[in-house]
Short mmCIF file of C-alpha atoms and ligand atoms in Angstrom, two decimals:
data_model
loop_
_atom_site.label_atom_id
_atom_site.label_comp_id
_atom_site.label_asym_id
_atom_site.label_seq_id
_atom_site.Cartn_x
_atom_site.Cartn_y
_atom_site.Cartn_z
CA MET A 273 0.17 -0.02 0.14
CA ASN A 274 1.06 3.42 -1.13
CA ILE A 275 -0.59 6.29 0.28
CA THR A 276 1.18 9.30 0.28
CA HIS A 277 -1.68 11.62 1.46
CA ARG A 278 -2.88 10.59 5.16
CA PRO A 279 -5.73 13.36 6.30
CA ARG A 280 -5.99 11.15 9.40
CA ARG A 281 -2.64 12.35 10.52
CA MET A 282 -3.76 15.39 11.41
CA ARG A 283 -6.41 13.45 14.03
CA GLN A 284 -4.07 11.25 15.84
CA THR A 285 -3.67 13.22 19.30
CA PRO A 286 -6.23 15.86 21.13
CA GLY A 287 -3.12 17.86 20.55
CA VAL A 288 -2.63 17.60 16.90
CA ARG A 289 -6.05 18.65 16.63
CA ARG A 290 -6.34 21.18 18.89
CA LEU A 291 -3.42 22.78 16.86
CA VAL A 292 -4.87 22.57 13.75
CA ALA A 293 -8.65 23.33 14.30
CA GLU A 294 -9.78 26.01 11.53
CA THR A 295 -12.57 27.20 13.79
CA ARG A 296 -12.45 28.48 17.64
CA LEU A 297 -14.80 29.36 20.13
CA HIS A 298 -14.09 32.35 22.21
CA PRO A 299 -15.91 33.57 25.21
CA ALA A 300 -16.05 37.27 24.08
CA ASP A 301 -18.42 36.25 20.73
CA LEU A 302 -20.87 35.40 22.77
CA VAL A 303 -23.61 37.03 23.71
CA LEU A 304 -26.36 36.30 26.56
CA PRO A 305 -29.87 37.01 26.08
CA MET A 306 -31.59 37.95 29.27
CA PHE A 307 -35.36 38.34 30.61
CA VAL A 308 -36.22 41.04 33.22
CA VAL A 309 -39.74 41.03 34.67
CA GLU A 310 -41.74 43.88 36.28
CA GLY A 311 -42.66 43.28 39.79
CA LEU A 312 -40.79 39.54 39.75
CA ASP A 313 -39.28 39.40 43.44
CA GLU A 314 -37.29 36.23 42.88
CA PRO A 315 -36.15 34.76 39.72
CA ARG A 316 -38.52 32.34 38.14
CA GLU A 317 -37.64 29.23 36.20
CA ILE A 318 -38.87 29.04 32.62
CA SER A 319 -40.17 25.63 32.17
CA SER A 320 -39.68 25.12 28.33
CA MET A 321 -36.04 26.15 28.46
CA PRO A 322 -34.78 24.39 31.35
CA GLY A 323 -31.69 26.26 33.06
CA VAL A 324 -33.24 29.62 31.82
CA ARG A 325 -34.83 31.99 34.33
CA GLN A 326 -36.87 35.06 34.22
CA HIS A 327 -35.06 37.89 36.33
CA SER A 328 -35.74 40.62 39.08
CA LEU A 329 -34.10 43.45 38.72
CA GLU A 330 -31.99 42.18 41.72
CA SER A 331 -31.24 38.98 40.58
CA LEU A 332 -30.53 40.07 36.94
CA ILE A 333 -27.66 42.36 38.03
CA ILE A 334 -26.24 39.33 39.79
CA ALA A 335 -26.54 37.32 36.82
CA ALA A 336 -25.17 40.02 34.78
CA ARG A 337 -21.61 40.28 36.85
CA GLU A 338 -21.54 36.26 36.63
CA ALA A 339 -21.98 36.73 33.16
CA GLU A 340 -18.98 39.32 32.97
CA ASP A 341 -16.87 37.18 34.93
CA ALA A 342 -17.17 34.65 32.70
CA GLY A 343 -15.75 36.51 30.08
CA ILE A 344 -18.90 36.61 27.53
CA GLY A 345 -18.92 39.26 24.83
CA ALA A 346 -22.28 41.05 25.57
CA ILE A 347 -25.76 40.93 26.98
CA MET A 348 -28.75 41.11 25.14
CA LEU A 349 -32.04 42.12 26.96
CA PHE A 350 -35.48 41.58 26.86
CA GLY A 351 -38.19 43.31 29.26
CA ILE A 352 -41.67 41.79 30.12
CA PRO A 353 -43.86 44.55 31.89
CA GLN A 354 -46.72 43.94 34.50
CA ARG A 355 -49.36 45.45 31.96
CA LYS A 356 -49.86 45.58 28.60
CA ASP A 357 -51.92 47.68 25.68
CA ALA A 358 -52.71 47.75 22.07
CA ILE A 359 -49.58 50.14 21.37
CA GLY A 360 -46.97 48.59 23.81
CA SER A 361 -46.75 51.66 25.92
CA GLY A 362 -44.31 50.22 28.56
CA ALA A 363 -41.78 49.81 25.83
CA SER A 364 -40.71 53.48 25.33
CA ASP A 365 -41.49 54.22 28.95
CA PRO A 366 -38.60 55.49 30.65
CA GLU A 367 -39.67 54.24 33.58
CA GLY A 368 -40.89 50.70 32.07
CA ILE A 369 -39.25 47.48 32.74
CA LEU A 370 -36.59 47.54 30.05
CA ALA A 371 -35.28 50.78 30.56
CA ARG A 372 -35.16 49.90 33.86
CA GLY A 373 -33.03 47.06 33.24
CA VAL A 374 -30.83 48.75 30.91
CA ARG A 375 -30.26 51.31 33.20
CA ALA A 376 -29.82 48.96 36.03
CA LEU A 377 -27.23 46.62 33.85
CA THR A 378 -24.88 49.43 32.84
CA LYS A 379 -24.05 50.78 36.39
CA VAL A 380 -23.11 47.32 37.07
CA THR A 381 -21.33 45.51 34.28
CA HIS A 382 -18.89 46.91 31.76
CA LEU A 383 -20.01 44.63 29.04
CA PRO A 384 -22.26 46.18 25.82
CA VAL A 385 -26.00 46.22 26.24
CA ILE A 386 -28.06 45.04 23.64
CA ALA A 387 -31.79 46.39 24.07
CA ASP A 388 -34.14 44.03 22.53
CA LEU A 389 -36.47 47.13 20.40
CA CYS A 390 -39.52 45.12 19.88
CA LEU A 391 -43.25 45.72 20.83
CA ASP A 392 -44.54 42.53 21.07
CA GLU A 393 -43.56 41.94 25.02
CA PHE A 394 -45.56 45.08 25.69
CA THR A 395 -48.54 44.71 23.24
CA ASP A 396 -51.74 42.89 24.77
CA HIS A 397 -52.27 40.82 21.25
CA GLY A 398 -48.53 40.19 21.17
CA HIS A 399 -47.52 41.33 17.67
CA CYS A 400 -44.55 43.23 17.18
CA GLY A 401 -46.31 46.28 16.08
CA VAL A 402 -49.35 48.15 16.37
CA LEU A 403 -52.16 47.04 14.51
CA ASP A 404 -54.68 48.65 11.72
CA GLU A 405 -58.21 49.02 11.74
CA SER A 406 -58.39 45.68 10.01
CA GLY A 407 -56.31 44.22 12.45
CA ARG A 408 -53.00 43.87 10.22
CA VAL A 409 -49.61 45.31 11.72
CA ASP A 410 -49.30 48.65 10.39
CA ASN A 411 -45.40 49.04 9.31
CA ASP A 412 -45.06 52.57 9.18
CA ALA A 413 -47.01 53.50 12.26
CA THR A 414 -45.12 50.70 14.19
CA LEU A 415 -41.91 52.59 12.86
CA ALA A 416 -42.89 55.58 14.66
CA ARG A 417 -43.16 53.81 18.19
CA TYR A 418 -40.00 51.90 17.58
CA GLN A 419 -38.68 55.50 16.89
CA GLN A 420 -39.75 56.18 20.50
CA MET A 421 -38.49 53.42 21.43
CA ALA A 422 -35.09 53.56 20.25
CA LEU A 423 -34.36 57.09 21.87
CA THR A 424 -35.96 55.87 25.56
CA LEU A 425 -33.55 52.92 25.34
CA ALA A 426 -30.51 54.79 23.85
CA ARG A 427 -31.00 57.71 26.83
CA ALA A 428 -31.30 54.43 29.55
CA GLY A 429 -27.52 53.68 27.92
CA ALA A 430 -27.73 50.62 25.80
CA THR A 431 -24.71 50.02 23.94
CA MET A 432 -26.87 48.82 21.17
CA LEU A 433 -30.40 48.06 19.90
CA GLY A 434 -31.44 45.15 18.55
CA THR A 435 -34.22 45.67 16.07
CA SER A 436 -35.94 42.44 16.28
CA GLY A 437 -39.02 43.36 14.99
CA ALA A 438 -38.98 42.62 11.28
CA MET A 439 -40.63 45.96 9.73
CA ASP A 440 -39.38 47.54 6.77
CA GLY A 441 -37.16 50.71 7.21
CA GLN A 442 -36.68 49.95 10.98
CA ILE A 443 -33.00 50.39 11.16
CA ALA A 444 -33.19 53.90 8.91
CA ALA A 445 -35.81 54.76 11.33
CA CYS A 446 -34.28 54.23 14.23
CA ARG A 447 -30.63 55.70 12.51
CA ALA A 448 -32.39 58.89 11.83
CA VAL A 449 -34.38 59.73 14.89
CA LEU A 450 -30.86 58.46 17.03
CA ASP A 451 -28.49 60.66 15.27
CA LYS A 452 -31.09 63.54 15.07
CA ALA A 453 -30.80 63.66 19.18
CA GLY A 454 -27.19 63.49 18.85
CA LEU A 455 -27.21 59.63 19.94
CA THR A 456 -24.76 59.06 17.02
CA ASP A 457 -23.20 56.57 19.20
CA THR A 458 -25.64 54.09 19.81
CA MET A 459 -25.24 50.97 17.68
CA LEU A 460 -27.93 49.54 15.49
CA LEU A 461 -27.82 45.57 15.49
CA ALA A 462 -30.29 44.44 12.58
CA TYR A 463 -32.32 41.10 12.57
CA ALA A 464 -31.41 41.14 9.03
CA ALA A 465 -32.71 37.69 7.93
CA LYS A 466 -35.02 37.20 10.53
CA TYR A 467 -37.55 34.18 9.80
CA ALA A 468 -40.71 33.04 10.88
CA SER A 469 -40.00 30.12 12.89
CA ALA A 470 -41.10 27.31 15.01
CA PHE A 471 -38.08 27.24 16.87
CA TYR A 472 -39.23 30.24 18.80
CA GLY A 473 -42.01 28.72 20.50
CA PRO A 474 -40.54 28.03 23.91
CA PHE A 475 -39.69 31.94 24.07
CA ARG A 476 -43.45 32.42 23.96
CA GLU A 477 -43.18 31.34 27.49
CA ALA A 478 -40.09 33.11 28.59
CA VAL A 479 -41.52 36.59 27.83
CA ASP A 480 -45.32 35.86 28.74
CA SER A 481 -46.78 36.38 25.09
CA SER A 482 -50.10 36.97 24.60
CA LEU A 483 -49.81 36.31 20.66
CA ALA A 484 -52.44 34.05 19.31
CA GLY A 485 -51.66 34.04 15.59
CA ASP A 486 -48.40 33.90 13.65
CA ARG A 487 -45.60 36.29 12.74
CA ARG A 488 -45.88 35.29 8.72
CA THR A 489 -46.90 39.11 7.25
CA TYR A 490 -43.66 40.26 8.60
CA GLN A 491 -40.89 37.70 9.11
CA GLN A 492 -39.46 35.97 6.33
CA ASP A 493 -40.74 32.55 4.69
CA ALA A 494 -38.01 29.63 5.37
CA PRO A 495 -37.80 28.66 1.79
CA ASN A 496 -36.17 32.02 0.79
CA ARG A 497 -32.60 32.63 0.72
CA ILE A 498 -32.40 35.44 -2.02
CA GLU A 499 -35.10 37.26 -0.26
CA ALA A 500 -32.48 37.13 3.14
CA LEU A 501 -29.61 38.51 1.04
CA ARG A 502 -31.91 41.51 0.25
CA GLU A 503 -33.29 42.08 3.47
CA THR A 504 -29.27 42.13 4.52
CA ARG A 505 -28.47 44.37 1.74
CA LEU A 506 -31.30 47.14 2.94
CA ASP A 507 -30.45 46.85 6.54
CA LEU A 508 -26.54 47.64 5.64
CA ALA A 509 -27.22 50.53 3.50
CA GLU A 510 -29.87 51.75 6.29
CA GLY A 511 -26.54 51.83 8.39
CA ALA A 512 -27.07 48.46 10.07
CA ASP A 513 -23.58 48.14 12.40
CA ILE A 514 -23.81 44.22 12.95
CA VAL A 515 -26.41 42.15 11.00
CA MET A 516 -27.69 39.11 12.31
CA VAL A 517 -29.53 36.05 11.18
CA LYS A 518 -32.00 33.88 13.18
CA PRO A 519 -32.77 31.26 14.05
CA ALA A 520 -28.96 29.64 13.70
CA LEU A 521 -28.98 26.17 13.44
CA ALA A 522 -31.78 25.75 11.20
CA TYR A 523 -30.47 28.41 8.66
CA LEU A 524 -26.52 27.57 8.47
CA ASP A 525 -26.71 28.16 4.67
CA ILE A 526 -27.91 31.86 5.21
CA VAL A 527 -25.48 32.43 7.77
CA ARG A 528 -22.58 31.47 5.31
CA GLU A 529 -23.98 33.31 2.81
CA VAL A 530 -24.50 36.52 4.81
CA SER A 531 -21.22 36.13 5.91
CA ASP A 532 -19.60 36.23 2.55
CA MET A 533 -21.57 39.14 1.35
CA ALA A 534 -21.84 41.73 4.50
CA ASP A 535 -18.81 44.25 5.46
CA VAL A 536 -20.05 44.25 8.83
CA PRO A 537 -19.80 41.48 11.62
CA VAL A 538 -22.29 38.80 11.46
CA SER A 539 -24.03 37.54 14.29
CA ALA A 540 -26.57 34.27 14.70
CA TYR A 541 -29.24 33.95 17.00
CA VAL A 542 -29.36 29.94 18.55
CA VAL A 543 -33.02 30.40 19.26
CA SER A 544 -34.91 29.12 22.14
CA GLY A 545 -36.25 26.08 20.54
CA GLU A 546 -32.80 25.02 19.08
CA TYR A 547 -31.41 25.15 22.74
CA SER A 548 -34.38 23.39 24.22
CA MET A 549 -34.35 20.56 21.79
CA ILE A 550 -30.63 19.87 22.97
CA GLU A 551 -31.67 20.02 26.49
CA ALA A 552 -34.35 17.93 26.35
CA ALA A 553 -32.40 15.10 24.62
CA ALA A 554 -29.35 15.63 26.40
CA ALA A 555 -31.96 15.13 29.65
CA ASN A 556 -33.13 11.73 28.21
CA GLY A 557 -29.55 10.59 28.21
CA TRP A 558 -30.00 10.44 24.19
CA ILE A 559 -27.04 12.89 23.38
CA SER A 560 -23.87 13.87 25.13
CA ARG A 561 -25.07 17.42 26.42
CA ARG A 562 -21.56 19.12 26.60
CA ALA A 563 -20.28 17.80 23.34
CA ALA A 564 -23.95 18.38 21.34
CA ILE A 565 -23.60 22.56 22.59
CA LEU A 566 -20.21 22.88 21.43
CA GLU A 567 -20.47 20.81 18.04
CA ALA A 568 -23.81 23.25 17.73
CA LEU A 569 -22.17 26.42 18.77
CA THR A 570 -19.09 25.65 16.48
CA GLY A 571 -20.98 24.84 13.55
CA VAL A 572 -22.75 28.40 13.85
CA ARG A 573 -19.11 29.63 13.99
CA ARG A 574 -17.83 27.61 10.86
CA ALA A 575 -20.69 28.81 8.79
CA GLY A 576 -19.37 32.30 9.32
CA ALA A 577 -20.86 34.37 12.29
CA SER A 578 -18.34 35.96 14.39
CA ILE A 579 -20.96 36.57 16.95
CA ILE A 580 -23.24 34.19 18.91
CA VAL A 581 -26.11 34.65 20.73
CA THR A 582 -26.73 31.85 23.11
CA TYR A 583 -28.47 31.20 25.97
CA TRP A 584 -25.57 28.82 27.04
CA ALA A 585 -22.97 31.81 26.86
CA VAL A 586 -22.23 31.51 30.15
CA GLU A 587 -21.46 28.02 30.58
CA VAL A 588 -19.53 27.82 27.35
CA ALA A 589 -17.49 30.81 28.47
CA LYS A 590 -16.63 28.82 31.45
CA TRP A 591 -15.85 25.90 29.97
CA LEU A 592 -13.76 27.63 27.17
CA SER A 593 -11.96 29.41 29.81
CA GLU A 594 -10.92 25.80 31.68
CA ARG A 595 -6.98 25.20 31.54
CA PRO A 596 -6.66 22.34 28.56
CA VAL A 597 -6.32 18.83 29.94
CA ARG A 598 -2.98 17.55 29.76
CA HIS A 599 -2.99 15.04 27.34
CA SER A 600 -0.85 12.43 26.53
CA ASN A 601 0.75 12.51 23.32
CA ARG A 602 0.15 9.25 22.29
CA HIS A 603 -2.26 8.02 19.80
CA ASP A 604 -5.30 8.43 21.61
CA ASP A 605 -6.86 5.19 20.00
CA LYS A 606 -4.45 3.48 22.53
CA HIS A 607 -5.95 3.02 25.93
CA CYS A 608 -4.28 4.94 28.08
CA PRO A 609 -4.45 4.54 31.90
CA ARG A 610 -5.05 7.47 33.96
C1 PBG B 90 -39.75 38.86 18.68
C2 PBG B 90 -38.67 37.89 19.24
C3 PBG B 90 -38.45 36.68 19.29
C4 PBG B 90 -37.44 36.01 19.58
C5 PBG B 90 -36.42 37.24 19.96
N1 PBG B 90 -37.64 38.28 19.78
C6 PBG B 90 -39.76 36.03 18.91
C7 PBG B 90 -40.65 35.84 17.66
O1 PBG B 90 -40.03 36.70 16.83
O2 PBG B 90 -41.33 35.13 17.49
C8 PBG B 90 -37.23 34.64 19.55
C9 PBG B 90 -35.91 34.47 20.75
C10 PBG B 90 -35.75 32.70 20.67
O3 PBG B 90 -36.73 32.13 20.37
O4 PBG B 90 -34.73 32.32 21.38
N2 PBG B 90 -39.15 40.30 19.20
#
């Protein structure tokens, strides 16, 4: 047998594999989504997302400190108000839960704070925008609400606003109003390719969503990729600082294509359902939890995302900071006694 090219040489020991790894995860690339609930005294477990909690303002601060110590890159904050109404008044209220949460975070951490800029947690109908007389989501009337929200959240100290509402023109609308107010440093994270997804299911519990229908008239349709590139181009032209693909795991081809075209950092959001599927399978003993999580996140990174939004951010950051185990130099197919 004369085989000159033996790719298996590159895989012979953990040390060699570590050296030739083409993709690495780093704590600074990970963004942790957090939920803060108005009027909550104690953190509350989210049953559909084992290991994730709704926070009180107090527990939010403690968890944010822990996240910063773990070395993650940023925090993304969602607020859940006590009262909801048709226009989502709480969303733009400087004393509303989201603005208060942002202020609290900026006091205790140096991490960038990404405030979610969307109405769905604040509306009694659960849609991401306001409705017209016929009950349809009114794009342009919604933009006016987003502009008010942008000012409130930027003034509360948010580093960045995550425009997750999937309205047309939302980046331009927010940029214009921020710049006019002199808030030129407030960054915009555009949910450039946001698909209407069944994988958002567990999130509905996380934010006590009141949505009855779906979001298919504003979020993108799963079969489409050219549309995602168009949406990304529009957001870039409107001034997006970072673009995002969401969900991540079911849309890795889109992550790759957006990464190839965008001249800004690309992020991808491993959403609630993608999180809970792995947690559920691991809890049943069907997959190895840590290996599956690292493999999934590595896949997102390999697809081109430089920033990963994930509910595992803190835990994974801690794993990544562990001292590497001293491996034997021997071929690890051989049994090496400890
Ligand atoms: C809506 C929003 C959603 C998520 C983030 N922002 C839900 C939706 O669009 O229906 C989902 C995140 C997740 O599932 O982890 N503004």
